[in-house]
Amino acid sequence: MSVSIVWFRSDLRLSDNPALIKALESGHAVVPVFVLDEETDGVRPLGAASRWWLHHSLHTLGASLRRLGSRLILRRGPAEKVIGELVAECRATSVFWNRAYDRGCRERDTRLKKALSARGVAAESFKASLLFEPWEVTTQSGGAFKVFTPFWRACRALPPPPAPLPAPQRLAAPEAWPAGEPLAGWRLPPTSPDWAGGLRAGWTPGEDGAKQRLAHFLDDAIEDYRQARDLPGVEGTSRLSPHLAFGEIGPRQIWQAAMTRGASAATEKFLAEVGWREFAYNLLFHNGDLAERNFRPEFDAFPWTDPGEALAAWQRGRTGYPIVDAGMRELWTTGWMHNRVRMIVASFLTKDLMIDWRQGERWFWDTLVDADLANNATGWQWVAGCGADAAPYFRVFNPVLQGEKFDPDGDYVRRWVPEIAHLPNDAIHRPWTAAMPPNDYPGRIVEHGAARDRALAAFQTLKKSA
Ligand code: FAD
């Protein structure tokens, strides 16, 4: 019996998995494989929180495959070499995978496709992690969009995404399984110290966990999404982002589940946020160095400051600004941060502290369970003002006013900054004004008004030199 290899990557699911269905339909024996590729140049290794997630997601996927009479073979190394070796070991006649869109993976995949074809092995890739391919959504002149609203309008004018594919019921096993490595041997989760307690408490990695999240959100939260999505003290968003980042659920499944409940303004708003993810992937596809370089080159001359102690205070949630510190501590404990607060902490780093957005991007990459090259780089460049369709640099979030507006009763801050939980509402976002300021909470590392003036003055030098 011929063998097809299915190479799992950021698509750790059985349902709506076109590469897997293609292998099934080929009628061949199927060898599912995951390669931990930390060696290929240009492919960014996962951060620590993502490694924790990956461990659990692979464990779950392996168990699901066993229920279909199959297995998940784990190998480590440069993916081109590893897949090439597996093809030889299994005498595979085809290899299928779902597409990635960052430059490092695309270049590697193209090289692999060529090498396999040269050996007479069929290699085919599929659309699984986006609703629309980057080359399907273009401006009238055939170029790439740089602004979200017309981009999303163009997406919505295309035929809607097809219905998701069902999960296979059974997969034919090869006569002999190739050897795999034990997952535990990869030591993906932290050991000493084990900082993952908050991750374990808050998340259920894997396809079932993703489906439960989606069902819970659609049953209980989507109707209030437009109002509640900006309030970090309320569980008003889907929290699907890590599941999407690892492909435990695909956007077509989200689209269909949301639409099946009927089109409404709330559904439209939610799908538009999923649309921001599409936009970010589009930007990354057309700008391979989006996570390293300013999208707007005039920012190359921006006088960022030396990170020093201020960066450490920001990372540890000890800036003296409660909403910033709450966000950074939520991130450290749970591996996730509310979108509104991501914007506030990113503005604080890049404007109040004038620290290069790439420092923040890297910290998020290491600590987020939903770390995603496209969304993270787009989010950081958007806030810093150097991105596509970005917030203008001169729009500097005031962390006190943002806190008072979006966390009016201080619920979010009290949860994450317990040292100041006893303060009354009128001081919770400005503890230095309290009658008795808490002595175990740091004073402000910068004064926002002065920091804002400094940032705007730096921005002016940029405009003059342009
Ligand atoms: P929901 O509001 O329920 O939205 C549903 C889905 O839509 C999300 O899961 C996500 O896939 C997508 N989405 C929502 N908002 C955005 C957005 N602004 N940009 C792109 N996609 C969006 N998102 C990541 O997935 N990974 C990251 O590494 C990441 N880094 C960010 C860094 C900064 C500085 C900023 C400002 C935003 C970043 N985001 C990132 C975007 C956004 O904050 C998260 O996607 C969102 O908070 C995830 O929560 P949710 O799943 O409950 O979102």
XYZ file of C-alpha atoms and ligand atoms in Angstrom:
519
model
C 0.000 0.000 0.000
C 1.339 3.466 -0.904
C 2.010 5.885 1.901
C 1.093 9.574 2.198
C 2.752 11.739 4.819
C 0.653 14.462 6.426
C 2.938 17.097 7.900
C 1.157 18.842 10.788
C 2.395 22.369 11.571
C 0.211 25.226 12.837
C -2.910 23.183 12.110
C -3.127 20.814 15.068
C -6.645 19.583 14.385
C -8.499 16.778 12.634
C -11.555 18.713 11.477
C -11.376 21.144 8.578
C -7.892 19.931 7.781
C -7.559 19.819 3.974
C -4.102 18.196 3.981
C -5.392 15.338 6.116
C -8.524 14.888 3.993
C -6.411 14.858 0.822
C -4.314 12.033 2.266
C -7.438 10.147 3.295
C -8.966 10.541 -0.145
C -5.785 9.315 -1.815
C -6.666 5.888 -0.394
C -3.080 5.498 0.863
C -1.826 4.597 4.302
C -1.356 7.842 6.218
C 1.654 8.777 8.340
C 0.918 11.926 10.399
C 4.074 13.781 11.424
C 5.001 16.818 13.491
C 8.522 18.241 13.178
C 9.965 20.469 15.885
C 12.024 22.685 13.606
C 14.229 24.994 15.641
C 17.095 24.966 13.185
C 15.940 26.253 9.821
C 17.258 29.757 9.162
C 14.495 32.338 9.103
C 11.964 30.148 10.958
C 11.482 31.707 14.369
C 11.678 29.234 17.275
C 8.665 29.259 19.602
C 8.668 31.273 22.806
C 8.424 29.673 26.242
C 4.637 29.989 26.695
C 4.012 28.634 23.196
C 6.259 25.667 23.930
C 4.058 24.859 26.927
C 0.969 25.047 24.738
C 2.536 22.990 21.965
C 3.332 20.169 24.357
C -0.280 19.821 25.429
C -1.660 20.322 21.956
C 0.558 17.585 20.503
C -0.376 15.270 23.337
C -4.064 15.812 22.582
C -3.636 15.468 18.822
C -1.704 12.225 19.311
C -4.530 10.813 21.446
C -7.155 11.826 18.850
C -5.164 10.171 16.059
C -4.880 6.965 18.075
C -8.677 6.880 18.280
C -8.691 6.810 14.452
C -6.292 3.851 14.431
C -3.350 6.106 13.650
C -0.432 7.824 15.406
C 1.433 11.114 15.486
C 5.111 10.634 14.687
C 7.317 13.238 16.374
C 10.697 14.192 14.961
C 13.046 17.071 15.654
C 15.427 18.875 13.288
C 15.438 20.997 10.132
C 12.118 20.108 8.534
C 13.424 19.694 4.981
C 15.911 17.078 6.131
C 13.501 15.339 8.501
C 10.667 15.088 5.974
C 13.127 13.933 3.313
C 14.331 11.131 5.609
C 10.803 10.097 6.513
C 9.799 9.901 2.863
C 12.664 7.477 2.312
C 11.918 5.427 5.449
C 8.205 5.076 4.659
C 8.661 4.927 0.883
C 6.030 7.639 0.766
C 4.713 8.716 -2.615
C 3.143 11.956 -1.435
C 3.462 14.615 1.268
C 0.642 16.990 2.143
C 0.605 20.050 4.405
C -1.369 23.202 5.078
C 0.225 26.523 4.143
C 2.168 28.924 6.333
C 2.573 32.566 5.302
C 5.735 33.901 6.938
C 8.799 34.235 4.781
C 11.010 31.695 6.577
C 8.431 28.913 6.368
C 7.422 29.751 2.807
C 11.002 29.638 1.554
C 11.615 26.350 3.349
C 8.375 24.853 2.034
C 9.160 25.914 -1.532
C 12.611 24.295 -1.330
C 11.090 21.118 0.077
C 8.400 20.962 -2.593
C 11.074 21.236 -5.292
C 13.270 18.586 -3.679
C 10.367 16.167 -3.301
C 9.164 16.703 -6.866
C 12.693 16.034 -8.097
C 12.487 12.647 -6.342
C 9.128 11.922 -7.964
C 7.225 12.453 -4.703
C 4.006 14.461 -4.956
C 3.952 17.468 -2.621
C 0.854 19.597 -2.227
C -0.110 22.394 0.150
C -3.550 23.697 1.112
C -5.381 26.696 2.532
C -6.421 25.933 6.097
C -5.506 28.769 8.411
C -6.986 31.708 6.496
C -10.398 32.520 5.093
C -8.865 34.122 2.004
C -5.406 33.623 0.545
C -3.281 36.814 0.455
C -3.175 36.626 -3.350
C -6.977 36.344 -3.535
C -7.523 39.764 -1.915
C -5.998 42.570 -3.963
C -6.709 46.192 -4.738
C -8.263 47.037 -8.116
C -4.787 47.523 -9.528
C -3.756 44.093 -8.248
C -1.626 45.399 -5.344
C -1.700 44.647 -1.646
C -4.017 46.504 0.736
C -2.419 48.734 3.366
C -5.616 49.844 5.068
C -7.930 47.484 6.935
C -11.404 48.816 6.012
C -11.086 48.493 2.224
C -9.241 45.195 2.731
C -12.115 43.720 4.699
C -14.675 45.180 2.307
C -12.859 43.423 -0.541
C -12.841 40.162 1.454
C -16.566 40.421 2.084
C -17.199 40.968 -1.623
C -15.550 37.612 -2.440
C -17.588 34.380 -2.375
C -17.905 33.294 1.284
C -15.458 30.656 2.518
C -16.539 27.076 1.810
C -18.060 24.937 4.569
C -15.452 23.327 6.837
C -14.409 19.747 6.106
C -15.437 16.947 8.468
C -12.862 15.103 10.568
C -11.893 11.659 9.244
C -13.451 8.676 11.013
C -10.544 6.318 10.403
C -7.040 6.549 8.919
C -5.307 3.621 7.233
C -2.084 2.733 9.067
C 1.161 1.858 7.236
C 2.479 -1.699 7.419
C 5.272 -0.513 9.703
C 5.372 2.750 11.620
C 8.538 4.858 11.394
C 10.191 5.557 14.740
C 9.217 8.747 16.540
C 10.641 10.640 19.490
C 8.844 10.732 22.864
C 7.118 14.054 23.477
C 8.410 14.206 27.049
C 11.970 14.099 25.706
C 11.465 17.479 24.050
C 11.029 19.127 27.461
C 8.693 21.768 26.097
C 6.991 22.756 29.374
C 9.053 24.466 32.067
C 10.356 22.343 34.938
C 12.317 24.326 37.470
C 10.934 26.759 38.131
C 7.534 25.578 36.948
C 5.886 28.878 36.100
C 3.056 27.318 34.122
C 0.486 26.966 36.944
C -1.545 29.928 35.678
C -1.495 28.525 32.153
C -2.739 25.135 33.326
C -5.507 26.791 35.347
C -6.785 28.916 32.502
C -6.507 26.902 29.325
C -7.388 23.595 27.701
C -5.088 23.251 24.693
C -6.361 21.048 21.884
C -9.201 20.771 19.417
C -11.883 19.955 21.985
C -10.820 22.894 24.158
C -11.102 25.157 21.103
C -14.579 23.897 20.223
C -15.734 24.402 23.808
C -14.398 27.979 23.833
C -16.196 28.795 20.611
C -19.487 27.275 21.785
C -19.256 29.080 25.123
C -18.570 32.406 23.411
C -21.386 32.012 20.887
C -23.861 30.889 23.585
C -23.003 33.426 26.260
C -20.971 36.377 25.044
C -21.299 37.248 21.370
C -24.451 39.333 21.811
C -22.651 41.774 24.098
C -19.354 41.554 22.206
C -19.487 45.059 20.741
C -19.735 46.698 24.163
C -17.933 44.166 26.359
C -14.896 43.522 24.125
C -13.188 46.667 25.391
C -13.631 45.929 29.106
C -10.736 43.906 30.505
C -12.596 43.188 33.760
C -15.303 41.278 31.844
C -14.867 38.024 29.919
C -16.308 39.640 26.822
C -14.126 38.193 24.048
C -13.760 34.667 22.705
C -10.233 33.868 23.956
C -9.830 31.753 20.856
C -6.476 33.322 19.960
C -4.130 30.555 21.187
C -6.356 27.912 19.616
C -6.194 29.837 16.340
C -2.443 30.331 16.638
C -1.906 26.569 16.879
C -4.623 25.797 14.359
C -6.702 23.772 16.802
C -9.615 25.524 15.187
C -9.684 27.148 11.763
C -11.257 30.457 10.773
C -13.716 28.709 8.422
C -15.119 26.808 11.402
C -15.491 30.054 13.347
C -17.071 31.785 10.374
C -19.593 29.012 9.816
C -20.503 28.597 13.489
C -21.028 32.357 13.891
C -23.025 32.718 10.663
C -25.214 29.716 11.434
C -26.528 31.620 14.438
C -27.709 34.350 12.080
C -26.087 37.515 10.805
C -26.211 40.381 13.298
C -24.206 43.491 14.077
C -22.470 41.546 16.860
C -21.523 38.708 14.496
C -20.234 41.214 11.951
C -18.063 42.908 14.567
C -16.654 39.597 15.746
C -15.915 38.439 12.189
C -14.262 41.791 11.465
C -11.820 41.055 14.300
C -11.110 37.704 12.696
C -10.690 39.878 9.588
C -7.889 41.789 11.369
C -6.091 38.482 11.631
C -6.507 38.003 7.868
C -5.192 41.538 7.331
C -2.162 40.846 9.525
C -1.354 37.682 7.550
C -1.761 39.638 4.347
C 0.721 42.238 5.598
C 3.188 39.554 6.678
C 2.884 37.759 3.348
C 3.768 40.933 1.452
C 6.342 42.170 4.003
C 8.482 39.242 5.067
C 10.391 41.313 7.638
C 7.290 42.771 9.337
C 8.460 41.549 12.766
C 11.899 43.119 12.345
C 11.512 46.304 10.306
C 9.332 49.380 10.493
C 6.603 49.124 7.882
C 7.004 52.895 7.460
C 10.745 53.374 6.820
C 10.763 56.981 8.083
C 10.624 55.437 11.576
C 14.098 53.950 11.018
C 15.457 57.302 12.270
C 13.351 57.330 15.447
C 15.534 57.976 18.538
C 14.473 55.025 20.701
C 16.006 55.050 24.179
C 18.241 52.450 25.777
C 15.822 49.911 27.388
C 17.696 49.464 30.697
C 15.770 49.235 33.971
C 12.578 50.654 32.506
C 12.123 47.618 30.275
C 12.483 45.293 33.262
C 9.925 47.330 35.249
C 7.487 47.099 32.343
C 8.046 43.349 31.919
C 7.504 42.685 35.622
C 4.437 44.910 35.977
C 6.142 47.451 38.238
C 5.762 50.738 36.368
C 3.528 52.354 38.998
C 0.645 52.641 36.496
C -1.980 50.131 37.658
C -3.581 49.308 34.288
C -0.151 48.734 32.705
C 1.032 46.608 35.613
C -2.228 44.621 35.707
C -1.830 43.778 32.016
C 1.804 42.730 32.314
C 1.018 40.544 35.317
C -2.000 38.983 33.600
C 0.342 38.160 30.707
C 2.989 36.648 32.975
C 0.498 34.548 34.911
C -1.929 33.402 32.212
C 0.002 33.769 28.947
C -2.717 36.065 27.593
C -3.660 39.715 27.834
C -6.835 41.542 26.943
C -6.642 43.404 23.599
C -7.425 46.843 25.066
C -4.674 46.366 27.622
C -2.232 45.119 24.965
C -2.716 48.488 23.286
C -2.225 50.389 26.545
C 0.953 48.554 27.581
C 2.365 48.786 24.053
C 1.708 52.525 23.935
C 3.333 52.895 27.352
C 6.461 51.038 26.242
C 6.891 52.753 22.883
C 5.773 56.269 23.843
C 6.013 56.882 27.601
C 9.257 54.910 27.799
C 10.303 55.442 24.157
C 11.564 51.855 23.977
C 11.740 50.257 20.538
C 8.559 48.264 19.742
C 10.728 45.262 18.814
C 11.631 44.827 22.502
C 7.948 44.535 23.311
C 7.284 42.293 20.350
C 9.961 39.859 21.589
C 8.655 39.856 25.154
C 5.152 39.123 23.933
C 6.536 36.414 21.653
C 8.093 34.672 24.634
C 5.215 35.069 27.093
C 1.984 34.883 25.056
C 0.290 31.540 24.510
C -1.229 33.081 21.379
C 2.094 34.459 20.070
C 1.559 34.829 16.356
C 4.145 36.377 14.056
C 1.593 38.220 11.902
C -0.758 39.454 14.643
C 2.004 40.351 17.058
C 4.093 42.350 14.605
C 0.989 44.061 13.207
C -0.281 44.897 16.704
C 3.047 46.332 17.824
C 3.621 48.344 14.675
C 0.023 49.592 14.808
C 0.419 50.947 18.336
C 3.931 52.303 17.753
C 2.631 54.283 14.783
C 5.096 52.815 12.279
C 2.744 50.148 10.867
C 0.197 49.868 8.094
C -3.066 51.690 8.857
C -1.497 52.475 12.232
C -2.662 54.676 15.057
C -0.784 57.952 14.507
C 2.341 58.245 16.646
C 1.012 61.401 18.296
C -1.957 59.468 19.720
C -0.458 58.577 23.088
C -2.692 56.543 25.392
C -3.035 58.092 28.830
C -2.822 55.043 31.117
C -4.859 56.712 33.862
C -7.715 57.830 31.616
C -7.707 54.510 29.753
C -7.972 52.699 33.074
C -10.784 54.924 34.282
C -12.683 54.545 31.029
C -12.349 50.818 30.425
C -11.982 49.526 33.995
C -14.208 52.076 35.752
C -14.739 50.064 38.944
C -11.137 48.854 39.007
C -12.145 45.160 38.939
C -9.360 44.238 36.524
C -6.677 46.186 38.361
C -7.732 44.817 41.754
C -7.489 41.252 40.426
C -3.924 41.635 39.141
C -2.456 44.282 41.454
C -3.616 43.144 44.894
C -1.304 45.603 46.700
C -3.690 48.421 45.790
C -6.980 46.495 45.906
C -8.079 48.380 49.033
C -7.933 51.798 47.338
C -11.222 53.541 46.557
C -12.362 53.744 42.917
C -11.259 57.350 42.517
C -7.648 56.403 43.351
C -7.407 52.894 41.915
C -5.949 54.116 38.613
C -3.874 56.891 40.228
C -2.644 55.449 43.536
C -0.166 58.300 44.078
C -3.172 60.562 44.792
C -4.551 58.304 47.557
C -4.652 59.699 51.082
C -2.362 56.843 52.150
C -0.461 55.589 49.060
C 0.419 51.877 49.451
C 4.072 51.427 50.364
C 4.465 48.010 48.698
C 3.511 49.312 45.245
C 6.136 51.202 43.175
C 5.883 54.874 42.424
C 5.517 55.927 38.764
C 8.688 55.289 36.772
C 7.836 58.247 34.525
C 5.295 61.040 34.809
C 2.911 60.569 31.908
C 2.556 64.247 30.945
C 6.301 64.814 30.719
C 6.866 61.452 29.017
C 4.232 62.278 26.432
C 5.870 65.640 25.677
C 9.241 63.930 25.295
C 7.798 61.373 22.859
C 6.051 64.011 20.796
C 9.235 66.086 20.620
C 11.114 63.008 19.362
C 8.398 62.471 16.794
C 8.806 66.061 15.611
C 12.504 65.448 14.865
C 11.403 62.562 12.668
C 8.981 64.768 10.759
C 11.644 67.446 10.250
C 14.204 64.975 8.932
C 11.636 63.368 6.556
P -11.541 38.174 20.054
O -11.905 39.592 20.267
O -12.500 37.152 20.520
O -11.273 38.023 18.493
C -11.357 36.758 17.807
C -10.081 36.499 17.035
O -9.857 37.527 16.081
C -8.842 36.488 17.900
O -8.647 35.243 18.525
C -7.744 36.833 16.901
O -7.328 35.712 16.157
C -8.460 37.789 15.965
N -8.182 39.169 16.399
C -8.879 39.910 17.284
N -8.332 41.149 17.394
C -7.260 41.164 16.567
C -6.290 42.149 16.219
N -6.298 43.380 16.744
N -5.314 41.807 15.334
C -5.275 40.583 14.773
N -6.188 39.619 15.047
C -7.158 39.902 15.926
N -3.133 38.435 18.601
C -2.647 37.189 18.476
O -3.398 36.275 18.143
N -1.330 36.931 18.704
C -0.447 37.897 19.069
O 0.746 37.617 19.235
C -0.950 39.222 19.246
N -0.137 40.222 19.662
C -0.648 41.497 19.807
C 0.209 42.530 20.211
C -0.282 43.819 20.373
C 0.645 44.926 20.802
C -1.642 44.090 20.123
C -2.191 45.481 20.299
C -2.500 43.072 19.713
C -2.018 41.769 19.542
N -2.861 40.712 19.133
C -2.345 39.454 18.982
C -4.254 40.980 18.719
C -5.330 40.818 19.809
O -4.962 41.499 20.970
C -5.629 39.360 20.157
O -5.849 38.617 18.976
C -6.874 39.234 21.026
O -6.722 39.965 22.210
C -7.118 37.768 21.343
O -8.200 37.631 22.223
P -9.540 36.920 21.758
O -9.243 35.630 21.089
O -10.430 36.884 22.940
O -10.099 37.963 20.678
